[in-house]
Amino acid sequence: METFLIKAVQLLLSLSILVIIHEFGHFIFARIFKVRVEKFYLFFDPWFALFRYKPKNSETEYGVGWLPLGGYCKISGMIDESMDREAMAQPPKPYEFRSKPAGQRLLIMVGGVLFNFLLALFIYSMILFHWGDTYLPLKNMKMGMDYSETFHEIGFQDGDILLKADTTTLERFGEDCLRSVVEAQTVTVLRGDEQVVIPIPEDMMQRLLRDKKGFASMRYPMIVKELPIADAPAVRAGLQPGDSILSVNDEATPTAVDAQIAFHKFRGQEIRLGISRAGVHDTLAMQVDSLGKIGILLVNPYDMYQTVTRTYGFFESFPAGIAKGVNTLKGYVNDMKYVFTKEGASSLGGFGAIGSLFPSVWDWELFWERTAWLSVILAFMNIIPIPALDGGHIMFLLYEVVTRRKPSDKFLEYAQMAGMALLLALLLYANGNDVIRYFFQ
């Protein structure tokens, strides 16, 4: 329950920041062009609001709704999710959105997307300035990777060290590495002392999405960092910080995953534990608990292998943060082509999937990293030309600029309703996928 609450609070805080910044982008451009903003709300407020406040002599009511599915900035004279037909039936007023030139209306609509993307660039820059960029080069992962069954099928073996995708050197593990691998014709790995070239099928990403087995995980030995529980099996057996676990019941366990699998296999039983302590091998008798746990904290693999850290000065962090944000956007746009496949559609997720991005313990660096990533995604998703999204409004405004003909209010009203129905269907589908994955997969 505590883990769930930590993830939920992070998700709610992150989305609140993104919604406020997005709507503020619309708000600030509306005010620049002297367009009246009637409401500025975090979350939606059907029937009632948790909080509302209208400053004296202000045209805008500020508030917090009770339905945490986004937020809105109600701009006078604009056909939006409020579907205010009564106001739209009145003659246009000078302070209304519909009375302004198309160029100004276009900037008002672009404002939300623009501010989300600028927020992402700023967060990435500040992350680099405050924490720097620390990563573990693939070549330094001396035990290589454990690969999923999907990758085993095409020739990868556990322990392979990733070297190149086609002719591009693979530097670090992550989304960019996965994209490079699945979109390459061949991948070169180091297997023992030999370089092996593995052909990659053209449909590798579809296989990955279909099988849902994942890509790979880092291989590292199980080394005891701490013994936090006084009466744990590890303490009773005499394990000490720094001990390396080599075998369970004489079966070699070279990696932490191997050892965890063995503990689960022999849960509730007494085992012979082979260890190395200060270079000396020994065997201990140990009773594994009923859950397959022995009560130890492991040494982080980032403390076992040689990492690379780059620090950034304040001004130096901005071009690096911009490059990171642009690269994130490019990667996401590239991934969109898979959404329109059967496998990609089944992988869509809703709030559960988004919440799972956040760690189970509060970590500000990871929180801001995920928030920046979501800000890029929100900016891109909102620019898609679907009525009811900013992109739909922008599409109709561009049509007006090019043809010098404005779509009728009735057409825009019907388009808004169709777009809202489509978005609701997508919302239900994505969150339905979360439910299916949670209960049935």
CSV table of C-alpha atoms in Angstrom, one decimal:
chain,number,residue,atom,x,y,z
A,1,MET,CA,0.0,0.0,0.0
A,2,GLU,CA,2.8,2.4,0.9
A,3,THR,CA,4.5,1.7,-2.5
A,4,PHE,CA,1.2,2.4,-4.3
A,5,LEU,CA,0.7,5.7,-2.5
A,6,ILE,CA,4.2,6.9,-3.2
A,7,LYS,CA,3.8,6.1,-6.9
A,8,ALA,CA,0.3,7.7,-6.9
A,9,VAL,CA,1.5,10.9,-5.2
A,10,GLN,CA,4.3,11.2,-7.7
A,11,LEU,CA,2.0,10.7,-10.6
A,12,LEU,CA,-0.5,13.2,-9.3
A,13,LEU,CA,2.2,15.9,-8.6
A,14,SER,CA,3.8,15.3,-12.0
A,15,LEU,CA,0.6,15.6,-14.0
A,16,SER,CA,-0.5,18.6,-12.0
A,17,ILE,CA,2.7,20.4,-12.9
A,18,LEU,CA,2.3,19.5,-16.6
A,19,VAL,CA,-1.3,20.5,-16.7
A,20,ILE,CA,-0.8,23.9,-15.0
A,21,ILE,CA,2.2,24.7,-17.4
A,22,HIS,CA,0.2,23.6,-20.4
A,23,GLU,CA,-2.9,25.6,-19.6
A,24,PHE,CA,-0.7,28.6,-18.6
A,25,GLY,CA,0.8,28.5,-22.2
A,26,HIS,CA,-2.8,29.1,-23.5
A,27,PHE,CA,-3.5,31.6,-20.8
A,28,ILE,CA,-0.5,33.8,-21.3
A,29,PHE,CA,-0.9,34.1,-25.1
A,30,ALA,CA,-4.6,34.8,-24.6
A,31,ARG,CA,-3.8,37.6,-22.3
A,32,ILE,CA,-1.1,39.0,-24.6
A,33,PHE,CA,-3.7,39.3,-27.3
A,34,LYS,CA,-6.3,40.7,-24.9
A,35,VAL,CA,-8.6,37.6,-25.1
A,36,ARG,CA,-10.7,37.0,-22.0
A,37,VAL,CA,-10.0,33.9,-20.0
A,38,GLU,CA,-13.1,32.9,-18.0
A,39,LYS,CA,-11.7,30.0,-16.1
A,40,PHE,CA,-8.3,28.5,-15.3
A,41,TYR,CA,-8.6,25.1,-13.6
A,42,LEU,CA,-6.4,22.2,-12.5
A,43,PHE,CA,-8.5,19.1,-12.9
A,44,PHE,CA,-12.1,19.1,-14.2
A,45,ASP,CA,-15.0,20.4,-12.1
A,46,PRO,CA,-18.3,18.8,-13.3
A,47,TRP,CA,-21.1,19.8,-10.8
A,48,PHE,CA,-18.6,21.2,-8.2
A,49,ALA,CA,-15.1,22.2,-7.5
A,50,LEU,CA,-12.8,21.6,-4.5
A,51,PHE,CA,-11.5,25.1,-4.6
A,52,ARG,CA,-12.4,28.3,-6.6
A,53,TYR,CA,-11.2,31.9,-6.3
A,54,LYS,CA,-11.9,34.9,-8.4
A,55,PRO,CA,-9.7,37.9,-7.5
A,56,LYS,CA,-11.4,41.3,-7.3
A,57,ASN,CA,-11.6,43.1,-10.6
A,58,SER,CA,-10.4,39.9,-12.4
A,59,GLU,CA,-12.1,38.3,-15.4
A,60,THR,CA,-10.7,34.9,-14.6
A,61,GLU,CA,-11.9,32.4,-12.0
A,62,TYR,CA,-9.1,30.1,-10.7
A,63,GLY,CA,-9.9,26.7,-9.2
A,64,VAL,CA,-9.2,23.0,-8.6
A,65,GLY,CA,-11.7,20.4,-9.7
A,66,TRP,CA,-12.3,17.0,-8.3
A,67,LEU,CA,-11.8,14.9,-11.4
A,68,PRO,CA,-8.0,14.5,-11.9
A,69,LEU,CA,-8.1,13.8,-15.7
A,70,GLY,CA,-6.3,17.0,-16.8
A,71,GLY,CA,-7.4,20.7,-16.6
A,72,TYR,CA,-8.6,23.5,-18.7
A,73,CYS,CA,-8.4,27.1,-19.6
A,74,LYS,CA,-11.8,28.4,-20.7
A,75,ILE,CA,-11.2,31.1,-23.3
A,76,SER,CA,-14.1,33.3,-24.3
A,77,GLY,CA,-15.5,32.8,-27.8
A,78,MET,CA,-13.9,29.5,-28.4
A,79,ILE,CA,-15.5,26.1,-29.1
A,80,ASP,CA,-13.9,23.8,-26.6
A,81,GLU,CA,-14.8,21.0,-24.2
A,82,SER,CA,-17.2,23.3,-22.4
A,83,MET,CA,-19.5,23.3,-25.5
A,84,ASP,CA,-21.0,26.6,-24.4
A,85,ARG,CA,-23.5,26.9,-27.2
A,86,GLU,CA,-25.4,29.8,-25.6
A,87,ALA,CA,-22.3,32.1,-25.6
A,88,MET,CA,-21.4,31.1,-29.1
A,89,ALA,CA,-24.9,32.0,-30.3
A,90,GLN,CA,-24.3,35.6,-29.3
A,91,PRO,CA,-22.7,38.2,-31.7
A,92,PRO,CA,-18.8,38.1,-31.4
A,93,LYS,CA,-17.3,40.5,-28.9
A,94,PRO,CA,-13.9,42.2,-29.3
A,95,TYR,CA,-12.4,40.3,-26.4
A,96,GLU,CA,-13.4,36.9,-27.7
A,97,PHE,CA,-11.1,34.3,-29.3
A,98,ARG,CA,-13.2,34.1,-32.5
A,99,SER,CA,-12.8,37.9,-33.0
A,100,LYS,CA,-9.0,37.8,-33.2
A,101,PRO,CA,-6.9,37.3,-36.4
A,102,ALA,CA,-6.1,33.7,-37.3
A,103,GLY,CA,-2.4,34.2,-36.5
A,104,GLN,CA,-3.2,35.3,-33.0
A,105,ARG,CA,-5.6,32.4,-32.5
A,106,LEU,CA,-2.9,30.0,-33.8
A,107,LEU,CA,-0.4,31.3,-31.2
A,108,ILE,CA,-2.9,30.9,-28.4
A,109,MET,CA,-3.5,27.3,-29.4
A,110,VAL,CA,0.2,26.5,-29.9
A,111,GLY,CA,1.0,28.0,-26.5
A,112,GLY,CA,0.2,24.9,-24.4
A,113,VAL,CA,2.3,22.6,-26.5
A,114,LEU,CA,5.1,25.1,-26.7
A,115,PHE,CA,5.2,25.6,-22.9
A,116,ASN,CA,5.2,21.8,-22.2
A,117,PHE,CA,8.1,21.3,-24.5
A,118,LEU,CA,10.0,24.3,-23.1
A,119,LEU,CA,9.3,22.9,-19.6
A,120,ALA,CA,10.9,19.6,-20.6
A,121,LEU,CA,14.0,21.3,-21.9
A,122,PHE,CA,14.3,23.3,-18.7
A,123,ILE,CA,13.9,20.3,-16.5
A,124,TYR,CA,16.4,18.3,-18.5
A,125,SER,CA,18.8,21.2,-18.2
A,126,MET,CA,18.4,21.5,-14.5
A,127,ILE,CA,18.8,17.8,-14.0
A,128,LEU,CA,22.1,17.9,-15.8
A,129,PHE,CA,23.2,21.0,-13.8
A,130,HIS,CA,22.3,19.6,-10.4
A,131,TRP,CA,23.0,15.9,-10.8
A,132,GLY,CA,25.2,15.7,-13.9
A,133,ASP,CA,25.0,12.7,-16.2
A,134,THR,CA,26.1,9.4,-14.7
A,135,TYR,CA,25.8,6.2,-16.7
A,136,LEU,CA,27.4,2.8,-17.0
A,137,PRO,CA,28.9,2.2,-20.4
A,138,LEU,CA,27.9,-1.1,-22.0
A,139,LYS,CA,31.5,-2.0,-22.6
A,140,ASN,CA,32.1,-1.8,-18.8
A,141,MET,CA,29.4,-4.3,-18.0
A,142,LYS,CA,31.9,-7.2,-17.8
A,143,MET,CA,29.2,-9.9,-17.3
A,144,GLY,CA,27.1,-8.6,-20.2
A,145,MET,CA,23.4,-8.8,-20.3
A,146,ASP,CA,20.6,-11.3,-19.6
A,147,TYR,CA,18.4,-11.3,-22.7
A,148,SER,CA,14.7,-12.1,-23.1
A,149,GLU,CA,13.4,-15.2,-24.8
A,150,THR,CA,12.5,-13.1,-27.8
A,151,PHE,CA,16.2,-12.1,-28.3
A,152,HIS,CA,17.4,-15.6,-27.5
A,153,GLU,CA,15.3,-16.8,-30.5
A,154,ILE,CA,17.3,-14.7,-32.9
A,155,GLY,CA,20.8,-15.6,-31.6
A,156,PHE,CA,21.6,-13.6,-28.5
A,157,GLN,CA,23.1,-15.4,-25.5
A,158,ASP,CA,23.1,-14.4,-21.9
A,159,GLY,CA,26.5,-12.7,-21.2
A,160,ASP,CA,26.8,-11.1,-24.6
A,161,ILE,CA,28.1,-7.5,-24.4
A,162,LEU,CA,26.5,-5.1,-26.9
A,163,LEU,CA,29.1,-3.4,-29.1
A,164,LYS,CA,27.5,-2.1,-32.3
A,165,ALA,CA,24.2,-1.7,-34.1
A,166,ASP,CA,25.2,-1.9,-37.8
A,167,THR,CA,28.2,0.5,-37.7
A,168,THR,CA,27.0,2.6,-34.8
A,169,THR,CA,28.8,2.0,-31.4
A,170,LEU,CA,26.4,1.4,-28.6
A,171,GLU,CA,27.4,3.5,-25.7
A,172,ARG,CA,24.7,3.1,-22.9
A,173,PHE,CA,21.7,0.9,-22.1
A,174,GLY,CA,18.3,2.5,-22.5
A,175,GLU,CA,15.5,3.4,-24.9
A,176,ASP,CA,18.0,4.7,-27.5
A,177,CYS,CA,20.0,1.5,-27.3
A,178,LEU,CA,16.8,-0.6,-27.8
A,179,ARG,CA,15.7,1.5,-30.8
A,180,SER,CA,19.1,1.1,-32.3
A,181,VAL,CA,19.1,-2.7,-31.8
A,182,VAL,CA,15.6,-3.5,-33.1
A,183,GLU,CA,16.0,-1.2,-36.2
A,184,ALA,CA,19.5,-2.4,-37.2
A,185,GLN,CA,20.2,-5.0,-39.8
A,186,THR,CA,22.9,-6.6,-37.6
A,187,VAL,CA,24.1,-6.2,-34.0
A,188,THR,CA,27.7,-7.0,-33.0
A,189,VAL,CA,28.3,-8.4,-29.5
A,190,LEU,CA,31.3,-9.6,-27.6
A,191,ARG,CA,30.9,-13.2,-26.6
A,192,GLY,CA,33.9,-14.3,-24.6
A,193,ASP,CA,36.9,-13.1,-26.6
A,194,GLU,CA,35.0,-13.2,-29.9
A,195,GLN,CA,32.9,-10.6,-31.7
A,196,VAL,CA,29.7,-12.2,-33.0
A,197,VAL,CA,27.4,-10.6,-35.6
A,198,ILE,CA,23.7,-11.3,-35.1
A,199,PRO,CA,21.2,-10.6,-37.9
A,200,ILE,CA,18.1,-8.6,-36.7
A,201,PRO,CA,14.7,-9.5,-38.3
A,202,GLU,CA,12.8,-6.6,-39.9
A,203,ASP,CA,9.8,-7.2,-37.6
A,204,MET,CA,11.9,-7.3,-34.4
A,205,MET,CA,9.9,-4.5,-32.6
A,206,GLN,CA,6.6,-6.2,-33.5
A,207,ARG,CA,7.9,-9.4,-32.0
A,208,LEU,CA,9.0,-7.6,-28.9
A,209,LEU,CA,5.6,-5.9,-28.5
A,210,ARG,CA,3.8,-9.1,-29.2
A,211,ASP,CA,5.8,-11.4,-26.8
A,212,LYS,CA,5.9,-8.8,-24.0
A,213,LYS,CA,9.1,-10.4,-22.8
A,214,GLY,CA,11.2,-7.3,-22.6
A,215,PHE,CA,14.7,-6.7,-24.0
A,216,ALA,CA,17.5,-7.3,-21.6
A,217,SER,CA,18.8,-6.7,-18.1
A,218,MET,CA,22.2,-6.2,-16.6
A,219,ARG,CA,24.1,-9.2,-15.3
A,220,TYR,CA,26.0,-8.7,-12.0
A,221,PRO,CA,27.0,-10.9,-9.1
A,222,MET,CA,25.1,-11.1,-5.9
A,223,ILE,CA,27.2,-9.3,-3.3
A,224,VAL,CA,26.0,-8.5,0.2
A,225,LYS,CA,25.9,-4.8,1.0
A,226,GLU,CA,23.9,-4.8,4.3
A,227,LEU,CA,22.1,-7.1,6.6
A,228,PRO,CA,19.2,-4.9,7.7
A,229,ILE,CA,17.1,-7.5,9.5
A,230,ALA,CA,18.5,-8.7,12.8
A,231,ASP,CA,17.0,-12.2,12.7
A,232,ALA,CA,17.0,-12.8,9.0
A,233,PRO,CA,18.3,-16.1,7.5
A,234,ALA,CA,21.4,-14.4,6.3
A,235,VAL,CA,22.3,-13.2,9.8
A,236,ARG,CA,21.7,-16.6,11.4
A,237,ALA,CA,23.8,-18.3,8.7
A,238,GLY,CA,26.8,-15.9,9.3
A,239,LEU,CA,26.8,-13.9,6.1
A,240,GLN,CA,28.7,-10.6,6.2
A,241,PRO,CA,28.8,-7.4,4.1
A,242,GLY,CA,31.1,-7.9,1.1
A,243,ASP,CA,30.4,-11.7,0.8
A,244,SER,CA,29.7,-12.9,-2.8
A,245,ILE,CA,27.2,-15.7,-3.3
A,246,LEU,CA,28.6,-18.2,-5.8
A,247,SER,CA,26.3,-21.3,-5.5
A,248,VAL,CA,23.1,-22.7,-4.0
A,249,ASN,CA,23.1,-26.4,-3.2
A,250,ASP,CA,26.3,-26.8,-5.4
A,251,GLU,CA,24.5,-25.2,-8.4
A,252,ALA,CA,26.5,-22.2,-9.7
A,253,THR,CA,24.8,-18.8,-9.3
A,254,PRO,CA,27.1,-16.4,-11.2
A,255,THR,CA,24.5,-13.6,-11.2
A,256,ALA,CA,22.1,-12.1,-8.7
A,257,VAL,CA,19.2,-13.3,-10.8
A,258,ASP,CA,20.5,-16.8,-10.8
A,259,ALA,CA,20.7,-16.7,-7.0
A,260,GLN,CA,17.2,-15.2,-6.6
A,261,ILE,CA,15.8,-17.9,-8.8
A,262,ALA,CA,17.6,-20.6,-6.7
A,263,PHE,CA,16.3,-19.1,-3.4
A,264,HIS,CA,12.8,-19.1,-4.7
A,265,LYS,CA,13.2,-22.7,-5.9
A,266,PHE,CA,14.3,-23.8,-2.4
A,267,ARG,CA,12.0,-21.5,-0.4
A,268,GLY,CA,11.3,-22.8,3.1
A,269,GLN,CA,14.2,-25.3,2.9
A,270,GLU,CA,17.7,-25.5,4.2
A,271,ILE,CA,20.4,-24.9,1.6
A,272,ARG,CA,24.1,-25.0,1.2
A,273,LEU,CA,25.3,-21.6,0.3
A,274,GLY,CA,28.7,-21.2,-1.5
A,275,ILE,CA,30.3,-17.9,-0.9
A,276,SER,CA,33.5,-16.0,-1.4
A,277,ARG,CA,34.8,-13.8,1.4
A,278,ALA,CA,38.0,-11.8,0.9
A,279,GLY,CA,38.9,-14.2,-1.9
A,280,VAL,CA,38.4,-17.3,0.2
A,281,HIS,CA,35.6,-19.8,-0.7
A,282,ASP,CA,33.4,-21.2,2.0
A,283,THR,CA,30.1,-23.0,2.4
A,284,LEU,CA,27.3,-21.9,4.9
A,285,ALA,CA,24.1,-23.7,5.9
A,286,MET,CA,21.1,-21.5,5.6
A,287,GLN,CA,17.3,-21.7,6.0
A,288,VAL,CA,15.5,-19.8,3.2
A,289,ASP,CA,12.2,-18.2,4.3
A,290,SER,CA,8.8,-19.2,2.9
A,291,LEU,CA,8.9,-16.3,0.4
A,292,GLY,CA,12.3,-17.3,-1.0
A,293,LYS,CA,14.1,-14.4,0.8
A,294,ILE,CA,17.2,-14.4,2.9
A,295,GLY,CA,17.2,-10.8,4.2
A,296,ILE,CA,20.0,-9.0,2.5
A,297,LEU,CA,20.5,-5.7,0.6
A,298,LEU,CA,22.7,-6.0,-2.5
A,299,VAL,CA,25.5,-3.9,-3.7
A,300,ASN,CA,24.3,-1.7,-6.6
A,301,PRO,CA,25.8,-2.8,-9.9
A,302,TYR,CA,26.7,0.9,-10.5
A,303,ASP,CA,29.1,0.5,-7.5
A,304,MET,CA,30.6,-2.7,-9.0
A,305,TYR,CA,31.5,-1.4,-12.5
A,306,GLN,CA,33.2,1.7,-13.6
A,307,THR,CA,30.7,4.5,-14.4
A,308,VAL,CA,31.1,7.7,-16.4
A,309,THR,CA,30.0,11.0,-15.0
A,310,ARG,CA,29.8,14.3,-16.8
A,311,THR,CA,29.1,17.5,-14.9
A,312,TYR,CA,27.7,20.7,-16.4
A,313,GLY,CA,27.9,24.3,-15.4
A,314,PHE,CA,24.8,26.4,-15.3
A,315,PHE,CA,25.0,27.8,-18.8
A,316,GLU,CA,26.6,24.6,-20.2
A,317,SER,CA,23.6,22.6,-19.0
A,318,PHE,CA,21.1,24.4,-21.4
A,319,PRO,CA,22.4,23.2,-24.8
A,320,ALA,CA,22.8,19.7,-23.3
A,321,GLY,CA,19.3,19.8,-21.9
A,322,ILE,CA,17.9,21.0,-25.2
A,323,ALA,CA,19.7,18.2,-27.0
A,324,LYS,CA,18.3,15.6,-24.6
A,325,GLY,CA,14.8,17.0,-25.0
A,326,VAL,CA,15.0,17.0,-28.8
A,327,ASN,CA,16.4,13.5,-28.8
A,328,THR,CA,13.6,12.3,-26.5
A,329,LEU,CA,11.0,13.9,-28.9
A,330,LYS,CA,12.6,12.3,-31.9
A,331,GLY,CA,12.6,8.9,-30.3
A,332,TYR,CA,9.0,9.1,-29.3
A,333,VAL,CA,8.0,10.3,-32.8
A,334,ASN,CA,9.9,7.4,-34.3
A,335,ASP,CA,8.1,5.0,-31.9
A,336,MET,CA,4.7,6.2,-33.1
A,337,LYS,CA,4.8,4.1,-36.2
A,338,TYR,CA,4.5,1.0,-34.0
A,339,VAL,CA,1.3,2.3,-32.3
A,340,PHE,CA,-0.6,1.7,-35.6
A,341,THR,CA,0.2,-2.0,-35.6
A,342,LYS,CA,-1.8,-4.7,-33.8
A,343,GLU,CA,1.1,-5.3,-31.3
A,344,GLY,CA,1.6,-1.6,-30.7
A,345,ALA,CA,-2.1,-1.0,-30.0
A,346,SER,CA,-2.2,-3.8,-27.4
A,347,SER,CA,0.8,-2.2,-25.6
A,348,LEU,CA,-1.0,1.2,-25.0
A,349,GLY,CA,-1.4,2.0,-21.4
A,350,GLY,CA,-3.4,4.4,-19.2
A,351,PHE,CA,-2.8,5.9,-15.8
A,352,GLY,CA,-1.6,2.6,-14.4
A,353,ALA,CA,1.1,2.3,-17.0
A,354,ILE,CA,2.1,6.0,-16.5
A,355,GLY,CA,2.2,5.5,-12.7
A,356,SER,CA,4.4,2.5,-13.0
A,357,LEU,CA,7.1,4.8,-14.5
A,358,PHE,CA,7.7,6.3,-11.1
A,359,PRO,CA,9.9,4.5,-8.5
A,360,SER,CA,8.5,3.0,-5.4
A,361,VAL,CA,10.7,5.2,-3.2
A,362,TRP,CA,10.8,9.0,-3.6
A,363,ASP,CA,13.8,10.0,-5.7
A,364,TRP,CA,13.8,13.6,-6.9
A,365,GLU,CA,16.1,13.0,-9.8
A,366,LEU,CA,13.9,10.2,-11.2
A,367,PHE,CA,10.8,12.2,-10.5
A,368,TRP,CA,12.0,15.1,-12.5
A,369,GLU,CA,13.4,12.8,-15.2
A,370,ARG,CA,10.0,11.1,-15.6
A,371,THR,CA,8.2,14.5,-15.5
A,372,ALA,CA,10.3,15.9,-18.3
A,373,TRP,CA,9.7,12.8,-20.4
A,374,LEU,CA,6.0,13.0,-19.8
A,375,SER,CA,6.1,16.7,-20.7
A,376,VAL,CA,7.6,15.9,-24.1
A,377,ILE,CA,4.9,13.2,-24.6
A,378,LEU,CA,2.1,15.5,-23.6
A,379,ALA,CA,3.4,18.2,-26.0
A,380,PHE,CA,3.5,15.7,-28.9
A,381,MET,CA,0.2,14.1,-28.2
A,382,ASN,CA,-1.5,17.5,-28.0
A,383,ILE,CA,-0.2,18.5,-31.4
A,384,ILE,CA,-1.7,15.5,-33.1
A,385,PRO,CA,-4.5,16.9,-35.4
A,386,ILE,CA,-7.4,15.3,-33.6
A,387,PRO,CA,-10.4,17.6,-32.9
A,388,ALA,CA,-10.7,18.3,-29.2
A,389,LEU,CA,-6.9,18.4,-28.9
A,390,ASP,CA,-4.8,21.5,-29.5
A,391,GLY,CA,-3.7,19.9,-32.8
A,392,GLY,CA,-7.2,19.8,-34.1
A,393,HIS,CA,-7.7,23.5,-33.4
A,394,ILE,CA,-4.4,24.2,-35.0
A,395,MET,CA,-5.3,22.1,-38.1
A,396,PHE,CA,-8.5,24.1,-38.6
A,397,LEU,CA,-6.6,27.4,-38.1
A,398,LEU,CA,-4.0,26.5,-40.6
A,399,TYR,CA,-6.8,25.6,-43.0
A,400,GLU,CA,-8.2,29.1,-42.4
A,401,VAL,CA,-4.8,30.8,-42.9
A,402,VAL,CA,-4.2,28.9,-46.2
A,403,THR,CA,-7.7,29.1,-47.7
A,404,ARG,CA,-8.8,32.4,-46.1
A,405,ARG,CA,-12.0,30.7,-45.2
A,406,LYS,CA,-13.1,30.0,-41.6
A,407,PRO,CA,-14.9,26.7,-40.9
A,408,SER,CA,-18.4,27.3,-39.6
A,409,ASP,CA,-19.1,27.2,-35.9
A,410,LYS,CA,-21.5,24.3,-36.4
A,411,PHE,CA,-18.8,22.3,-38.2
A,412,LEU,CA,-16.3,23.0,-35.4
A,413,GLU,CA,-18.9,22.1,-32.8
A,414,TYR,CA,-19.5,18.7,-34.5
A,415,ALA,CA,-15.8,18.1,-34.9
A,416,GLN,CA,-15.2,18.9,-31.2
A,417,MET,CA,-17.9,16.3,-30.2
A,418,ALA,CA,-16.4,13.7,-32.5
A,419,GLY,CA,-12.9,14.4,-31.1
A,420,MET,CA,-14.1,14.1,-27.5
A,421,ALA,CA,-15.8,10.8,-28.3
A,422,LEU,CA,-12.6,9.5,-29.9
A,423,LEU,CA,-10.5,10.6,-26.9
A,424,LEU,CA,-12.9,9.0,-24.5
A,425,ALA,CA,-12.7,5.7,-26.4
A,426,LEU,CA,-8.9,5.9,-26.4
A,427,LEU,CA,-8.9,6.6,-22.7
A,428,LEU,CA,-11.1,3.6,-22.0
A,429,TYR,CA,-9.1,1.4,-24.3
A,430,ALA,CA,-5.7,2.3,-22.8
A,431,ASN,CA,-6.9,2.0,-19.2
A,432,GLY,CA,-8.7,-1.2,-20.1
A,433,ASN,CA,-5.3,-2.6,-21.3
A,434,ASP,CA,-3.9,-1.7,-17.8
A,435,VAL,CA,-6.7,-3.7,-16.1
A,436,ILE,CA,-6.1,-6.7,-18.4
A,437,ARG,CA,-2.4,-6.6,-17.8
A,438,TYR,CA,-2.8,-6.4,-14.1
A,439,PHE,CA,-5.3,-9.2,-13.6
A,440,PHE,CA,-4.7,-11.6,-16.5
A,441,GLN,CA,-1.0,-11.2,-17.6
